[in-house]
Structure formats: C-alpha cells, structure tokens
PDB file of C-alpha atoms in Angstrom:
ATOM      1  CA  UNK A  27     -35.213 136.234-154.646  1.00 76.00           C
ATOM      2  CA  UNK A  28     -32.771 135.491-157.357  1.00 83.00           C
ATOM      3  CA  UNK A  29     -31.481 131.901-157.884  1.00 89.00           C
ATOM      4  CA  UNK A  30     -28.912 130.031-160.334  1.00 94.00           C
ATOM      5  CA  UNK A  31     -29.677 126.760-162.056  1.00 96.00           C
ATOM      6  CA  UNK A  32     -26.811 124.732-163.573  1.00 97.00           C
ATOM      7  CA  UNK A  33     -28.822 121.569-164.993  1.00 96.00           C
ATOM      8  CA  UNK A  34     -25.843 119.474-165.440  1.00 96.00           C
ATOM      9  CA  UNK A  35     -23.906 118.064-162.391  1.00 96.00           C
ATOM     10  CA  UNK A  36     -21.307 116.378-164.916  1.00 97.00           C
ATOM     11  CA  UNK A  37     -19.527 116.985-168.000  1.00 97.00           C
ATOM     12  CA  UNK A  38     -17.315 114.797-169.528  1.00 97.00           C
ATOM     13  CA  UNK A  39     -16.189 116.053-173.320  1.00 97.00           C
ATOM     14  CA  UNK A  40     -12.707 114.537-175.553  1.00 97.00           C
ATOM     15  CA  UNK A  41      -9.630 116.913-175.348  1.00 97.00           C
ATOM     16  CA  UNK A  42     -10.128 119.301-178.250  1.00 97.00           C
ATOM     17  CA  UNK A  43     -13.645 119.031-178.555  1.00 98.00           C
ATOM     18  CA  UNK A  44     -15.955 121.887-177.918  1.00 98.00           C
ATOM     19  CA  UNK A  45     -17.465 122.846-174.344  1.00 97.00           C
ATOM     20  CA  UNK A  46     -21.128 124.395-173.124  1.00 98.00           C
ATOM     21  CA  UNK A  47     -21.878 124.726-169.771  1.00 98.00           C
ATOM     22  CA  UNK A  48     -25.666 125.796-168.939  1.00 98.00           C
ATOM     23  CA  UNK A  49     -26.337 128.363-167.061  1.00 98.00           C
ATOM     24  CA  UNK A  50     -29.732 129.682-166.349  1.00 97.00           C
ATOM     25  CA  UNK A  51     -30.880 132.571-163.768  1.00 94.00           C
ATOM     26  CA  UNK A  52     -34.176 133.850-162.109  1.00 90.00           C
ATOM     27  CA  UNK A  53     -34.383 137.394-161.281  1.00 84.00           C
ATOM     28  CA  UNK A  54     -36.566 140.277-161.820  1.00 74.00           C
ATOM     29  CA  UNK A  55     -34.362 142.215-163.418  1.00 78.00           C
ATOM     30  CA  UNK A  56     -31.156 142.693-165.160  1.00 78.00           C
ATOM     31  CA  UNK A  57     -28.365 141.142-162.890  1.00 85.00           C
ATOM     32  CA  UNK A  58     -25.143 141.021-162.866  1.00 90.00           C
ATOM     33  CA  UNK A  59     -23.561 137.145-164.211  1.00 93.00           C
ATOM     34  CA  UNK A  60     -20.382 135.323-163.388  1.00 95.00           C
ATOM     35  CA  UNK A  61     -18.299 132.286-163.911  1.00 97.00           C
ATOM     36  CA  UNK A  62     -15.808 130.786-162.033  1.00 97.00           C
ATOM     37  CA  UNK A  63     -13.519 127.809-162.355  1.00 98.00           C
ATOM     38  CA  UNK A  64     -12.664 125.601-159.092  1.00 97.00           C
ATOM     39  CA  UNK A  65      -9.873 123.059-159.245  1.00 94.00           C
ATOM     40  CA  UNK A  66      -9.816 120.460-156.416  1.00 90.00           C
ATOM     41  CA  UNK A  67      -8.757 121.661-152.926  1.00 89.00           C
ATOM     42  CA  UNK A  68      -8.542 125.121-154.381  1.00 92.00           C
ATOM     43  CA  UNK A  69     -10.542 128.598-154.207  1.00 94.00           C
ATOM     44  CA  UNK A  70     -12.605 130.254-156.889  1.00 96.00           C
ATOM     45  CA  UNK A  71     -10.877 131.730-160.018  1.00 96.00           C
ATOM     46  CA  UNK A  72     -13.248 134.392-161.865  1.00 95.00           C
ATOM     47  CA  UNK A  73     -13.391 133.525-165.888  1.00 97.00           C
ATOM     48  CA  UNK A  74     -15.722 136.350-167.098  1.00 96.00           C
ATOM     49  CA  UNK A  75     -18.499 138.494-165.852  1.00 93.00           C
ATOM     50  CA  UNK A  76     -21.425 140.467-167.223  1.00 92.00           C
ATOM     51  CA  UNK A  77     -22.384 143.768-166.211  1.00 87.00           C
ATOM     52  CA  UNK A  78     -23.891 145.511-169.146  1.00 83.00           C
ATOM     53  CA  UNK A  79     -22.992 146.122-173.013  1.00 85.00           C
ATOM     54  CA  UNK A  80     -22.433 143.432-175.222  1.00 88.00           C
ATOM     55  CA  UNK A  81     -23.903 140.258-174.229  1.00 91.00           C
ATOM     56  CA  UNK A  82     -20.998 138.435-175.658  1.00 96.00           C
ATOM     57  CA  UNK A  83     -18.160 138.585-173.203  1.00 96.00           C
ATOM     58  CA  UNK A  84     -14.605 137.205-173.803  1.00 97.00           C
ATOM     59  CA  UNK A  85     -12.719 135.630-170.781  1.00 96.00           C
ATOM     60  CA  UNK A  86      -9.712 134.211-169.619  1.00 96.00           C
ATOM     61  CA  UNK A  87      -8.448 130.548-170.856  1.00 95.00           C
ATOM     62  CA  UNK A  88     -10.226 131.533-173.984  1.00 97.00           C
ATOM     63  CA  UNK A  89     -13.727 130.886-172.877  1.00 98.00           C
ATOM     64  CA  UNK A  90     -16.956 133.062-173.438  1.00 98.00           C
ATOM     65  CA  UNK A  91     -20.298 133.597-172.154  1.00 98.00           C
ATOM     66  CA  UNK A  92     -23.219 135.001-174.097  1.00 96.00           C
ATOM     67  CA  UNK A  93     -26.191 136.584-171.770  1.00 94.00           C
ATOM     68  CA  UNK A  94     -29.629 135.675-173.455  1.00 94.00           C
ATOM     69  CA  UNK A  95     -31.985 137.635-171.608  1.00 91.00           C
ATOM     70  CA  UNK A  96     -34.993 136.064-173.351  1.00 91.00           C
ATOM     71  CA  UNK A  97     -33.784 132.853-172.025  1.00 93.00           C
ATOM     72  CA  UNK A  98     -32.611 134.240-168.793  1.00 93.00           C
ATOM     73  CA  UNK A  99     -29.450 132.095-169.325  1.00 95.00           C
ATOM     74  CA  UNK A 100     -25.860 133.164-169.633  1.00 97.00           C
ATOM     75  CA  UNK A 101     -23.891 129.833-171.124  1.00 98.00           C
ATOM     76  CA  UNK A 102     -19.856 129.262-171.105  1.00 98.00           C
ATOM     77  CA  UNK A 103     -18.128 128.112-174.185  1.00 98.00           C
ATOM     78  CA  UNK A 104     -15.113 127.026-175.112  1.00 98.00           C
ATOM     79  CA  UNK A 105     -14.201 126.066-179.054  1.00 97.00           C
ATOM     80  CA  UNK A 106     -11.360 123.538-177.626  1.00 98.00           C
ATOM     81  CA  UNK A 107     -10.939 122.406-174.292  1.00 98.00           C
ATOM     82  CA  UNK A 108      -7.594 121.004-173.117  1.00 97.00           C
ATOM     83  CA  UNK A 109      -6.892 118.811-170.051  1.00 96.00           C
ATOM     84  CA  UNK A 110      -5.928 121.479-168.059  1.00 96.00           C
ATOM     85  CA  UNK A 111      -9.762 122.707-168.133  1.00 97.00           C
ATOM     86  CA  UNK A 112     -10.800 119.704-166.039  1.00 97.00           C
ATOM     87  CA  UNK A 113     -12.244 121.381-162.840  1.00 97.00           C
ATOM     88  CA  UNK A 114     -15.627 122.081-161.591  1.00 97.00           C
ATOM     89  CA  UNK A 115     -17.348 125.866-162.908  1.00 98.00           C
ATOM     90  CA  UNK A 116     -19.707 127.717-161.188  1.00 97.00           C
ATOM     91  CA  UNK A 117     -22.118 130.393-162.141  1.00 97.00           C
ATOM     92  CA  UNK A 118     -23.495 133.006-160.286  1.00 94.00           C
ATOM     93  CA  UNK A 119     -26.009 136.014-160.296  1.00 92.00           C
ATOM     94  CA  UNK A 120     -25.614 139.393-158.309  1.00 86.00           C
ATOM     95  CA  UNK A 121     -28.138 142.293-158.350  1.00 78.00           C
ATOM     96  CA  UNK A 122     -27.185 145.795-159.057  1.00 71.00           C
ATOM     97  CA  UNK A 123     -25.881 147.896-156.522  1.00 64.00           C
ATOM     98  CA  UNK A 124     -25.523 145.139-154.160  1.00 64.00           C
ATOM     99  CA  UNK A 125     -22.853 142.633-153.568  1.00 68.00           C
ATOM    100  CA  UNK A 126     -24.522 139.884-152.651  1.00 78.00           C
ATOM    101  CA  UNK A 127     -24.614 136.947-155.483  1.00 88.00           C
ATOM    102  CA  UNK A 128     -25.780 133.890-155.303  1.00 91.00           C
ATOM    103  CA  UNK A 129     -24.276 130.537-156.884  1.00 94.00           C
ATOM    104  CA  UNK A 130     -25.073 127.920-158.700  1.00 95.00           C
ATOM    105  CA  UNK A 131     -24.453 124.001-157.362  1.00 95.00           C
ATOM    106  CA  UNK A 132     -21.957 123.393-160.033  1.00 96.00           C
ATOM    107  CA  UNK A 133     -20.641 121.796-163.104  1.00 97.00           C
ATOM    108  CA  UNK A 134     -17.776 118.795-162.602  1.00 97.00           C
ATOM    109  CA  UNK A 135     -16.012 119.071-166.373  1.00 98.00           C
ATOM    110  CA  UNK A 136     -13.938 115.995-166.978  1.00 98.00           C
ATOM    111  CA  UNK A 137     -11.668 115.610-170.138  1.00 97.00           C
ATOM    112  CA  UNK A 138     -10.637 112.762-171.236  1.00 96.00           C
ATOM    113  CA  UNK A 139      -7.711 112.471-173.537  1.00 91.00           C
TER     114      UNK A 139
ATOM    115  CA  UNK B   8       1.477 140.322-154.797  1.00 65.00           C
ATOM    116  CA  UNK B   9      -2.294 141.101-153.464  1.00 72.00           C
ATOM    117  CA  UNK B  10      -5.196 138.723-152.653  1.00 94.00           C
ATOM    118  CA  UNK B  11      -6.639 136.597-149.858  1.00 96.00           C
ATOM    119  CA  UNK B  12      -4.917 134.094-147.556  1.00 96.00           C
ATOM    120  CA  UNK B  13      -6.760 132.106-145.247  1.00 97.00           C
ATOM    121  CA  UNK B  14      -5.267 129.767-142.655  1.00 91.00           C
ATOM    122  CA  UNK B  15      -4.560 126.953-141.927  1.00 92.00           C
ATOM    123  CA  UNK B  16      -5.726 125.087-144.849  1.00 94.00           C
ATOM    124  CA  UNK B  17      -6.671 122.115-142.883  1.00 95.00           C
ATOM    125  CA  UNK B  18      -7.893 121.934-139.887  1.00 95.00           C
ATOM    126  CA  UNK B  19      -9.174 119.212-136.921  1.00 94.00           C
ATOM    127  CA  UNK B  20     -11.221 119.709-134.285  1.00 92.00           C
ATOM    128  CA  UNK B  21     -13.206 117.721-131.499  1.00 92.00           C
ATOM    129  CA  UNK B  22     -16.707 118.421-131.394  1.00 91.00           C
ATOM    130  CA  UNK B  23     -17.715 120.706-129.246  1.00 91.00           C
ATOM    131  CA  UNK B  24     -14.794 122.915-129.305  1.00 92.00           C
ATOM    132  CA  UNK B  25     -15.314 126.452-130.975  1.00 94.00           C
ATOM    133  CA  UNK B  26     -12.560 127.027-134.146  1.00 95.00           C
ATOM    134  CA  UNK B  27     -11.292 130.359-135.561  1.00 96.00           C
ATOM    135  CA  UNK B  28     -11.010 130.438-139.296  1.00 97.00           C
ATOM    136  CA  UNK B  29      -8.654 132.859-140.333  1.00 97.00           C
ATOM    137  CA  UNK B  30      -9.136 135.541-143.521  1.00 97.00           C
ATOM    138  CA  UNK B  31      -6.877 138.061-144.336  1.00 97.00           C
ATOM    139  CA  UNK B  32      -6.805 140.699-148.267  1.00 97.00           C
ATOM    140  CA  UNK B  33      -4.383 143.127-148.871  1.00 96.00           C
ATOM    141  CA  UNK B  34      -6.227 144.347-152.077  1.00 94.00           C
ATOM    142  CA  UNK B  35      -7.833 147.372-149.823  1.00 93.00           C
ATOM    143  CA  UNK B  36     -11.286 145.767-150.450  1.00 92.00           C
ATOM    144  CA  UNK B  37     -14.122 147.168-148.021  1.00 92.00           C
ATOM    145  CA  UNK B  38     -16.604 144.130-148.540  1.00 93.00           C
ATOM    146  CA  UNK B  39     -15.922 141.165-147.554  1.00 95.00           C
ATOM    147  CA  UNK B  40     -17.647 137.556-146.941  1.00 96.00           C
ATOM    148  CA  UNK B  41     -17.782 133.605-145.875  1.00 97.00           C
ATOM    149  CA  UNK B  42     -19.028 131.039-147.671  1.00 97.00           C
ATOM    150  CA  UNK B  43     -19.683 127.027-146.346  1.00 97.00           C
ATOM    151  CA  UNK B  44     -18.910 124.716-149.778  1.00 96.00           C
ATOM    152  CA  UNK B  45     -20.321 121.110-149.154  1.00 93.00           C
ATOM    153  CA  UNK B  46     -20.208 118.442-152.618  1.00 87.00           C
ATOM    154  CA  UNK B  47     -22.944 118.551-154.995  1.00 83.00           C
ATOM    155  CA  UNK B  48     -24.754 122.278-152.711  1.00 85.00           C
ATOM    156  CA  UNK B  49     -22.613 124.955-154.397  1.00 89.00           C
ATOM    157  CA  UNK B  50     -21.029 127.800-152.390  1.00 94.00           C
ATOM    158  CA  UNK B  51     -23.788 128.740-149.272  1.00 94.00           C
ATOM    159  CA  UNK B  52     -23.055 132.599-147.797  1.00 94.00           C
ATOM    160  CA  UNK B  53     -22.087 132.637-143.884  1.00 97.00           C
ATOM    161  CA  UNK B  54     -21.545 136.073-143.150  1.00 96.00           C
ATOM    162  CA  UNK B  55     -20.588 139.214-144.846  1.00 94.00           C
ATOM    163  CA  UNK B  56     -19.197 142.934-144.224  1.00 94.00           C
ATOM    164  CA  UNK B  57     -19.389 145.744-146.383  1.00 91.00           C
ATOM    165  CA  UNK B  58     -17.486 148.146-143.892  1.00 92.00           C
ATOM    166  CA  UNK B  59     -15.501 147.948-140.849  1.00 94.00           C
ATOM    167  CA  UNK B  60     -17.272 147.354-137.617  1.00 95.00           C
ATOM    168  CA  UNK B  61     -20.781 145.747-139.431  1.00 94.00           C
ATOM    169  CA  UNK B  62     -21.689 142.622-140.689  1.00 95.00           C
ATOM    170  CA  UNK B  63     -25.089 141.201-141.723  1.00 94.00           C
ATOM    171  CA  UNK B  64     -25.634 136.992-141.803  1.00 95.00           C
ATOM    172  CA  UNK B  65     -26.174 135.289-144.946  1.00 93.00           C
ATOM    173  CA  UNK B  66     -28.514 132.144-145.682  1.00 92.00           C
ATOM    174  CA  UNK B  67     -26.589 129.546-143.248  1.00 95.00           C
ATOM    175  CA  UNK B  68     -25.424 131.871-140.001  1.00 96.00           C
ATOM    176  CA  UNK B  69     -26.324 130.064-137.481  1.00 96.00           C
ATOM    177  CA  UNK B  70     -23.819 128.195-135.482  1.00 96.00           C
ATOM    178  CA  UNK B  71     -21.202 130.750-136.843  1.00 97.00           C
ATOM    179  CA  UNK B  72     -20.190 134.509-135.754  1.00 97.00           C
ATOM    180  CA  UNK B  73     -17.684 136.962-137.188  1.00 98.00           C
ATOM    181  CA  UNK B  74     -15.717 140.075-136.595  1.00 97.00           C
ATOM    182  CA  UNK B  75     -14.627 142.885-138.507  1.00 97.00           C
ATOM    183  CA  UNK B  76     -12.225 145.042-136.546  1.00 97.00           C
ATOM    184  CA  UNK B  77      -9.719 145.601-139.420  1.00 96.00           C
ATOM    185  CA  UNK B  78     -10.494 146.333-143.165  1.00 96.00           C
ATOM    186  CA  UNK B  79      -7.720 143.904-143.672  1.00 97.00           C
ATOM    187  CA  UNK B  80      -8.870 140.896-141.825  1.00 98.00           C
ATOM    188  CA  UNK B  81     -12.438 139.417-141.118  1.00 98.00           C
ATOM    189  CA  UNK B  82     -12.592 135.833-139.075  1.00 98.00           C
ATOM    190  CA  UNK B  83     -14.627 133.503-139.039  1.00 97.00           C
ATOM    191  CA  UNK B  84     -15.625 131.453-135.522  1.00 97.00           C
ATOM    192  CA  UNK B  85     -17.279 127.844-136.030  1.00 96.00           C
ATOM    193  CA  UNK B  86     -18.943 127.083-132.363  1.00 94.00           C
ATOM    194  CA  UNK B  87     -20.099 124.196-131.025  1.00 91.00           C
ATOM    195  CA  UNK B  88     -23.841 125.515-131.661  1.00 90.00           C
ATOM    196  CA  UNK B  89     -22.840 124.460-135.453  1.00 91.00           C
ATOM    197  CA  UNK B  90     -24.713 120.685-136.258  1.00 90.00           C
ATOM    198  CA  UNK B  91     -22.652 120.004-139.204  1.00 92.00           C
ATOM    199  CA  UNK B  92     -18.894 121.887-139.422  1.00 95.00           C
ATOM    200  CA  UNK B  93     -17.401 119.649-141.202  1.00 96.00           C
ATOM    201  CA  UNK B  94     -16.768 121.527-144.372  1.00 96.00           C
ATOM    202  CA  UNK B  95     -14.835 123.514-146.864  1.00 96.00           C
ATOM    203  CA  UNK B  96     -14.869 127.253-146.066  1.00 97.00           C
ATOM    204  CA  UNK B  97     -14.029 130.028-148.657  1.00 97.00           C
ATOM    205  CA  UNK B  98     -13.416 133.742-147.690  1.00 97.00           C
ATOM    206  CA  UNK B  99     -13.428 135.967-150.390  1.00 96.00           C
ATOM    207  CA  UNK B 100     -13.259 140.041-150.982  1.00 94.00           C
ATOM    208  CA  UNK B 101     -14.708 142.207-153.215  1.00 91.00           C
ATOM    209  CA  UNK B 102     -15.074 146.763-153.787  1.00 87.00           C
ATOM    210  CA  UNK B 103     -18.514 148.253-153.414  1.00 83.00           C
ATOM    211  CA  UNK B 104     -19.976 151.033-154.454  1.00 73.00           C
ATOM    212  CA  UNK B 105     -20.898 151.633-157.930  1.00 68.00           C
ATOM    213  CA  UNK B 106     -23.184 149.330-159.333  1.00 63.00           C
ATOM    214  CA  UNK B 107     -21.400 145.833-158.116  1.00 66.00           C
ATOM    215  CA  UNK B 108     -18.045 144.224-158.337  1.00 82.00           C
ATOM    216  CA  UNK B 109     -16.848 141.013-158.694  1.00 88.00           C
ATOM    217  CA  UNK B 110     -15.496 138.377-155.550  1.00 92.00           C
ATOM    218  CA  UNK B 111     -12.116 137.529-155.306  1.00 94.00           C
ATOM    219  CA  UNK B 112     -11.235 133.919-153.321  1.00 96.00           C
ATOM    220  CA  UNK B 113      -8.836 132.830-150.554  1.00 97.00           C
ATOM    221  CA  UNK B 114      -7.387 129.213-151.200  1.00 96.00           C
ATOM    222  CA  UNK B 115     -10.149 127.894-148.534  1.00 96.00           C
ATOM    223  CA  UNK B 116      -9.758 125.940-144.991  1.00 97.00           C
ATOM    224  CA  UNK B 117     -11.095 122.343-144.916  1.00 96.00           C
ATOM    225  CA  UNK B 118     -12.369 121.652-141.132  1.00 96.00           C
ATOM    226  CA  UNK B 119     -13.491 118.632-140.223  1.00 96.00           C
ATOM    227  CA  UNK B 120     -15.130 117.866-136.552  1.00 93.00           C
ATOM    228  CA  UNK B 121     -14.886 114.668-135.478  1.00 92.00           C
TER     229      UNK B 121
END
C-alpha cells in the first residue's frame, strides 16, 4: 500500500528567506506526486505535480519540487517566501492508472515578518 | 467559470439526525470523491466514483453513503451510524483514463454534531 510521510508538522521561516518542505513516499513503484496548498477554512489548491520526465518540476507561486527516486522523496522549495505563503501544504502519492492518492498529514508554514 | 461548489459551508446538526452534504463540478469530470479532514490526520478518503451509477468506499466509509445519479453532482449523507461527524469535508473531481490526473477541490463544508 502506498503511504506519504511529511516529518514536519510546523514550519515557521522569516519573510524572504528560503522554504523546504519534506516530503517522502512508500510505494513499489513509480507514482505519481503532488502538492497542494490549504489556507484556513478553504479547499485544496494544486501547486505542482509529477508524472514523468524531468524530476524537476516548476509550479505555481514560484515553488518547485524535485522527485529523488533514490530517496523516494519529492521536496517543495521556494527561494523566497512571502506572507502570503502562510498556509498549511500537503503532499500526496497516486499510482498509475488509478486515481486514488493518498495524502500526507501536513505541513503548517508560518511566516513571520 | 468551472470547478466545484459544495454547500452549505457550515453546517449544525443534532446527533442522531442523518445530514446531506452537497457536491456539485461543472468541469465534465467523470471521477469524483469525499474526503473527512480532521487537525493534525491529513485528508482521509470517504467515498469515490469513477462513473455514473458506481461508487467504491475509501479507508473511513462507514457511517457514510453516497450517490451518483448525475455526472454533475455526487452527495454525500453523514448518518447517525457515524461516531465522530464532526468534521471538515472536502469533495473534489478529477478525469480518468490515461495514466492518472490530478484532484480538483470544492471550498469544503464544516459539520459539527452536537
């Protein structure tokens, strides 16, 4: 069975200053990888995914995610984060040909000014 | 403008009365699912549907049952069987076929039971 492992429950990082949010997966083979953003009170917002290709993938609000299958992890980044990014970011894991995913328990970000 | 409105957005009940969730896409998506959010346990899969007319439970069914009668809408019924329904409750939508395609999320419904 595939699970999702975010180690850190919260994040608090300075306005500006750069952001990494673990994200590691079990499952036996390539799957597909997701992040979303959640702000208070309010449903999930998909940042990037990873289907195949380059393992670098560019999303929206100028984060990334880079898919290290050696590591089985697939880690969000952001060179700057601004207030607005305060909100709590999930990641989750789908196998191919099969729309079931599974998510992780989630990381609270808090930025401080 | 498509995407996925649920309603209400709050909601109070007394225990032991059944509630209907409500979950409706206009983005022509045939799969479709429920998910129970509680703080610090992540997003936990209810029920979903992949095509009108079927549905399959996910990890936390019990206590819950759904419909799919329209591609369009797919509701979700909390009944009294349900120990703990005080929660948030995301529906979201996604294509199939292919290899796999990504969820898109309603704004939620926060139900608490007291």
């Amino acid at each position: 069975a595939q699970s999702v492992t975010q180690p850190d429950i919260h994040i608090t990082v300075s306005e500006g200053a750069s952001l990494e949010l673990r994200c590691n997966y079990s499952y036996g083979a390539t799957p597909y990888l997701f992040w979303y953003v959640q702000s208070p009170g309010q449903g999930l917002q998909l940042l990037l995914k990873y289907f195949s290709g380059d393992t670098l993938v560019q999303g929206i609000k100028g984060f990334e995610a880079e898919f290290k299958r050696s590591q089985s992890s697939f880690n969000l980044r952001k060179p700057s984060v601004h207030w607005s990014d305060a909100a709590e970011y999930f990641c989750a894991v789908g196998p191919r040909g099969y729309q079931k995913v599974t998510f992780g328990t989630g990381t609270k970000l808090q930025v401080i000014p | 403008d498509g995407g996925i409105t649920q309603s209400p957005k709050y909601l109070f009940r007394k225990e032991g009365q059944n509630v209907t969730l409500s979950c409706e896409q206009n983005l022509n998506h045939d799969a479709m699912y429920w998910y129970r959010q509680d703080p610090g346990q992540g997003l936990r899969l209810i029920y979903y549907s992949q095509i009108v007319n079927d549905f399959q439970k996910g990890d936390i069914a019990e206590g819950y049952s759904v419909s799919r009668e329209k591609k369009e809408s797919f509701p979700l019924t909390v009944t009294s069987a349900q120990k703990n329904p005080t929660a948030f409750y995301l529906c979201a939508s996604s294509l199939t076929g292919g290899e796999g395609y990504e969820q898109y999320f309603g704004p939620g419904t926060r139900l608490t039971v007291t």
